Amino acid sequence: MKIILTQEVSGLGAPGDIVEVKNGYGRNYLLPQGFAIAWTKGAEKQVTLIKRARSAREIRDLGHANEVKGQLEALKVNLKARAGEGGRLFGSVTPAEIVDAVKAAGGPSLDRRRLEVSGHIKSIGSHPVRIKLHPEVTATFNLNVVQG
């Protein structure tokens, strides 16, 4: 079955890619979840719009990825979260909150889906966060969660 991805699917491709998958995987998972649309000639025209939007927010090349990596690693990112006694948070820190905290600290705008957090952040303190900027470049920065 030929489909067009509308979101990034790990191990399969990025938005706008036209891929061939097994019929059941496409029909029972990718299409109902909204990760893909069925391939048609008309839908293929939409691919250009999806790719144009992706290129606007994507890291351009390896040099740009290394530049963004340098910016991120020099950044001091603080995130205020509600916490109870003992420093335990009410809930956990989401990737969207991390992206907003990076932007508030003066960093670049990031794609929350590329963040890699080891486990859930449920306590106050410093937590390492990795982000895959480019297939060859991964940046690591510390997220300091403070009570607020």
PDB file of C-alpha atoms in Angstrom:
ATOM      1  CA  MET A   1       0.000   0.000   0.000  1.00  0.00           C
ATOM      2  CA  LYS A   2       1.376   3.395  -0.967  1.00  0.00           C
ATOM      3  CA  ILE A   3       0.862   6.214   1.544  1.00  0.00           C
ATOM      4  CA  ILE A   4       2.024   9.771   2.182  1.00  0.00           C
ATOM      5  CA  LEU A   5       3.228  10.509   5.719  1.00  0.00           C
ATOM      6  CA  THR A   6       1.771  13.598   7.400  1.00  0.00           C
ATOM      7  CA  GLN A   7       3.840  13.248  10.585  1.00  0.00           C
ATOM      8  CA  GLU A   8       7.223  11.809  11.430  1.00  0.00           C
ATOM      9  CA  VAL A   9       7.061   8.060  12.053  1.00  0.00           C
ATOM     10  CA  SER A  10      10.244   6.598  13.510  1.00  0.00           C
ATOM     11  CA  GLY A  11      11.741   3.948  11.292  1.00  0.00           C
ATOM     12  CA  LEU A  12       9.540   4.911   8.359  1.00  0.00           C
ATOM     13  CA  GLY A  13      10.076   8.531   7.328  1.00  0.00           C
ATOM     14  CA  ALA A  14       9.365  12.208   7.731  1.00  0.00           C
ATOM     15  CA  PRO A  15       6.291  14.266   6.794  1.00  0.00           C
ATOM     16  CA  GLY A  16       5.787  14.402   3.053  1.00  0.00           C
ATOM     17  CA  ASP A  17       7.587  11.138   2.293  1.00  0.00           C
ATOM     18  CA  ILE A  18       5.829   8.664   0.024  1.00  0.00           C
ATOM     19  CA  VAL A  19       6.393   5.164   1.394  1.00  0.00           C
ATOM     20  CA  GLU A  20       5.244   1.629   0.670  1.00  0.00           C
ATOM     21  CA  VAL A  21       3.911  -0.263   3.724  1.00  0.00           C
ATOM     22  CA  LYS A  22       2.016  -3.479   4.363  1.00  0.00           C
ATOM     23  CA  ASN A  23      -1.744  -3.111   3.841  1.00  0.00           C
ATOM     24  CA  GLY A  24      -2.680  -3.855   7.469  1.00  0.00           C
ATOM     25  CA  TYR A  25      -0.141  -1.440   8.953  1.00  0.00           C
ATOM     26  CA  GLY A  26      -1.368   1.363   6.727  1.00  0.00           C
ATOM     27  CA  ARG A  27      -5.081   0.677   6.995  1.00  0.00           C
ATOM     28  CA  ASN A  28      -5.250  -0.223  10.697  1.00  0.00           C
ATOM     29  CA  TYR A  29      -2.657   2.094  12.253  1.00  0.00           C
ATOM     30  CA  LEU A  30      -1.183   4.869  10.106  1.00  0.00           C
ATOM     31  CA  LEU A  31      -4.379   6.122   8.446  1.00  0.00           C
ATOM     32  CA  PRO A  32      -6.705   6.054  11.530  1.00  0.00           C
ATOM     33  CA  GLN A  33      -4.060   7.704  13.757  1.00  0.00           C
ATOM     34  CA  GLY A  34      -3.624  10.523  11.225  1.00  0.00           C
ATOM     35  CA  PHE A  35       0.047   9.731  10.607  1.00  0.00           C
ATOM     36  CA  ALA A  36      -0.551   9.294   6.885  1.00  0.00           C
ATOM     37  CA  ILE A  37      -2.975   9.799   4.021  1.00  0.00           C
ATOM     38  CA  ALA A  38      -3.662   7.423   1.158  1.00  0.00           C
ATOM     39  CA  TRP A  39      -1.587   8.058  -1.946  1.00  0.00           C
ATOM     40  CA  THR A  40      -3.383   9.577  -4.950  1.00  0.00           C
ATOM     41  CA  LYS A  41      -2.247  11.920  -7.698  1.00  0.00           C
ATOM     42  CA  GLY A  42      -4.067  14.795  -5.973  1.00  0.00           C
ATOM     43  CA  ALA A  43      -2.591  13.922  -2.605  1.00  0.00           C
ATOM     44  CA  GLU A  44       0.870  13.881  -4.137  1.00  0.00           C
ATOM     45  CA  LYS A  45       0.435  17.600  -4.882  1.00  0.00           C
ATOM     46  CA  GLN A  46      -0.095  18.137  -1.155  1.00  0.00           C
ATOM     47  CA  VAL A  47       3.336  16.628  -0.565  1.00  0.00           C
ATOM     48  CA  THR A  48       4.956  19.779  -1.931  1.00  0.00           C
ATOM     49  CA  LEU A  49       3.053  21.892   0.618  1.00  0.00           C
ATOM     50  CA  ILE A  50       4.040  19.570   3.476  1.00  0.00           C
ATOM     51  CA  LYS A  51       7.698  19.569   2.413  1.00  0.00           C
ATOM     52  CA  ARG A  52       7.729  23.363   2.102  1.00  0.00           C
ATOM     53  CA  ALA A  53       6.423  23.703   5.670  1.00  0.00           C
ATOM     54  CA  ARG A  54       8.986  21.175   6.905  1.00  0.00           C
ATOM     55  CA  SER A  55      11.891  22.969   5.261  1.00  0.00           C
ATOM     56  CA  ALA A  56      10.878  26.247   6.936  1.00  0.00           C
ATOM     57  CA  ARG A  57      11.357  24.833  10.453  1.00  0.00           C
ATOM     58  CA  GLU A  58      14.033  22.232   9.763  1.00  0.00           C
ATOM     59  CA  ILE A  59      17.722  22.544  10.366  1.00  0.00           C
ATOM     60  CA  ARG A  60      19.232  23.355   6.973  1.00  0.00           C
ATOM     61  CA  ASP A  61      22.493  21.396   7.003  1.00  0.00           C
ATOM     62  CA  LEU A  62      25.229  19.919   9.180  1.00  0.00           C
ATOM     63  CA  GLY A  63      26.899  23.297   9.765  1.00  0.00           C
ATOM     64  CA  HIS A  64      23.630  24.867  10.913  1.00  0.00           C
ATOM     65  CA  ALA A  65      22.982  21.873  13.197  1.00  0.00           C
ATOM     66  CA  ASN A  66      26.410  22.301  14.841  1.00  0.00           C
ATOM     67  CA  GLU A  67      25.718  26.025  15.289  1.00  0.00           C
ATOM     68  CA  VAL A  68      22.373  25.302  16.998  1.00  0.00           C
ATOM     69  CA  LYS A  69      24.084  22.613  19.126  1.00  0.00           C
ATOM     70  CA  GLY A  70      26.585  25.213  20.369  1.00  0.00           C
ATOM     71  CA  GLN A  71      23.752  27.614  21.219  1.00  0.00           C
ATOM     72  CA  LEU A  72      21.842  24.949  23.164  1.00  0.00           C
ATOM     73  CA  GLU A  73      24.798  23.669  25.156  1.00  0.00           C
ATOM     74  CA  ALA A  74      25.715  27.211  26.252  1.00  0.00           C
ATOM     75  CA  LEU A  75      22.161  27.908  27.408  1.00  0.00           C
ATOM     76  CA  LYS A  76      20.937  27.828  31.009  1.00  0.00           C
ATOM     77  CA  VAL A  77      17.373  26.570  30.749  1.00  0.00           C
ATOM     78  CA  ASN A  78      15.133  26.989  33.807  1.00  0.00           C
ATOM     79  CA  LEU A  79      11.574  25.713  34.067  1.00  0.00           C
ATOM     80  CA  LYS A  80       9.206  26.623  36.888  1.00  0.00           C
ATOM     81  CA  ALA A  81       6.858  23.860  37.946  1.00  0.00           C
ATOM     82  CA  ARG A  82       4.499  23.312  40.861  1.00  0.00           C
ATOM     83  CA  ALA A  83       5.911  20.908  43.410  1.00  0.00           C
ATOM     84  CA  GLY A  84       4.986  19.515  46.779  1.00  0.00           C
ATOM     85  CA  GLU A  85       7.122  18.755  49.801  1.00  0.00           C
ATOM     86  CA  GLY A  86      10.308  16.871  49.032  1.00  0.00           C
ATOM     87  CA  GLY A  87      10.617  18.377  45.560  1.00  0.00           C
ATOM     88  CA  ARG A  88       8.149  16.034  43.856  1.00  0.00           C
ATOM     89  CA  LEU A  89       6.235  17.656  40.989  1.00  0.00           C
ATOM     90  CA  PHE A  90       2.469  17.612  40.539  1.00  0.00           C
ATOM     91  CA  GLY A  91       2.458  15.720  37.239  1.00  0.00           C
ATOM     92  CA  SER A  92       5.519  15.712  35.001  1.00  0.00           C
ATOM     93  CA  VAL A  93       7.342  18.014  32.606  1.00  0.00           C
ATOM     94  CA  THR A  94       6.189  17.637  28.985  1.00  0.00           C
ATOM     95  CA  PRO A  95       8.311  18.076  25.847  1.00  0.00           C
ATOM     96  CA  ALA A  96       6.196  21.107  24.881  1.00  0.00           C
ATOM     97  CA  GLU A  97       7.068  22.779  28.196  1.00  0.00           C
ATOM     98  CA  ILE A  98      10.768  22.055  27.601  1.00  0.00           C
ATOM     99  CA  VAL A  99      10.614  23.627  24.122  1.00  0.00           C
ATOM    100  CA  ASP A 100       8.870  26.718  25.563  1.00  0.00           C
ATOM    101  CA  ALA A 101      11.513  26.983  28.312  1.00  0.00           C
ATOM    102  CA  VAL A 102      14.346  26.827  25.739  1.00  0.00           C
ATOM    103  CA  LYS A 103      12.689  29.574  23.697  1.00  0.00           C
ATOM    104  CA  ALA A 104      12.145  31.706  26.836  1.00  0.00           C
ATOM    105  CA  ALA A 105      15.842  31.311  27.719  1.00  0.00           C
ATOM    106  CA  GLY A 106      16.786  32.821  24.369  1.00  0.00           C
ATOM    107  CA  GLY A 107      17.367  29.587  22.486  1.00  0.00           C
ATOM    108  CA  PRO A 108      16.176  28.537  19.028  1.00  0.00           C
ATOM    109  CA  SER A 109      12.706  27.153  18.342  1.00  0.00           C
ATOM    110  CA  LEU A 110      12.818  23.358  18.438  1.00  0.00           C
ATOM    111  CA  ASP A 111      10.590  20.491  17.370  1.00  0.00           C
ATOM    112  CA  ARG A 112       9.240  18.798  20.506  1.00  0.00           C
ATOM    113  CA  ARG A 113       9.097  15.422  18.733  1.00  0.00           C
ATOM    114  CA  ARG A 114      12.886  15.350  18.424  1.00  0.00           C
ATOM    115  CA  LEU A 115      13.453  15.643  22.200  1.00  0.00           C
ATOM    116  CA  GLU A 116      14.792  12.599  24.028  1.00  0.00           C
ATOM    117  CA  VAL A 117      14.226  12.641  27.776  1.00  0.00           C
ATOM    118  CA  SER A 118      15.357   9.692  29.883  1.00  0.00           C
ATOM    119  CA  GLY A 119      12.208   8.720  31.773  1.00  0.00           C
ATOM    120  CA  HIS A 120       9.687  11.243  33.020  1.00  0.00           C
ATOM    121  CA  ILE A 121      10.832  14.404  34.770  1.00  0.00           C
ATOM    122  CA  LYS A 122       8.891  14.335  38.037  1.00  0.00           C
ATOM    123  CA  SER A 123      11.234  16.065  40.467  1.00  0.00           C
ATOM    124  CA  ILE A 124      12.977  19.360  41.036  1.00  0.00           C
ATOM    125  CA  GLY A 125      16.622  19.552  40.014  1.00  0.00           C
ATOM    126  CA  SER A 126      18.845  19.347  36.974  1.00  0.00           C
ATOM    127  CA  HIS A 127      17.891  16.862  34.254  1.00  0.00           C
ATOM    128  CA  PRO A 128      19.802  16.095  31.032  1.00  0.00           C
ATOM    129  CA  VAL A 129      17.786  16.511  27.828  1.00  0.00           C
ATOM    130  CA  ARG A 130      18.948  15.322  24.398  1.00  0.00           C
ATOM    131  CA  ILE A 131      17.638  16.582  21.078  1.00  0.00           C
ATOM    132  CA  LYS A 132      18.345  15.115  17.679  1.00  0.00           C
ATOM    133  CA  LEU A 133      19.031  18.143  15.485  1.00  0.00           C
ATOM    134  CA  HIS A 134      20.334  16.292  12.435  1.00  0.00           C
ATOM    135  CA  PRO A 135      20.948  12.604  11.657  1.00  0.00           C
ATOM    136  CA  GLU A 136      24.600  13.147  12.641  1.00  0.00           C
ATOM    137  CA  VAL A 137      24.213  15.811  15.367  1.00  0.00           C
ATOM    138  CA  THR A 138      22.677  15.340  18.818  1.00  0.00           C
ATOM    139  CA  ALA A 139      22.810  18.140  21.385  1.00  0.00           C
ATOM    140  CA  THR A 140      22.574  17.689  25.147  1.00  0.00           C
ATOM    141  CA  PHE A 141      21.632  20.428  27.595  1.00  0.00           C
ATOM    142  CA  ASN A 142      20.611  20.548  31.239  1.00  0.00           C
ATOM    143  CA  LEU A 143      17.061  21.482  32.178  1.00  0.00           C
ATOM    144  CA  ASN A 144      16.913  22.988  35.652  1.00  0.00           C
ATOM    145  CA  VAL A 145      13.461  22.436  37.126  1.00  0.00           C
ATOM    146  CA  VAL A 146      12.717  24.873  39.960  1.00  0.00           C
ATOM    147  CA  GLN A 147       9.730  25.203  42.264  1.00  0.00           C
ATOM    148  CA  GLY A 148       7.450  27.998  41.159  1.00  0.00           C
TER     149      GLY A 148
END
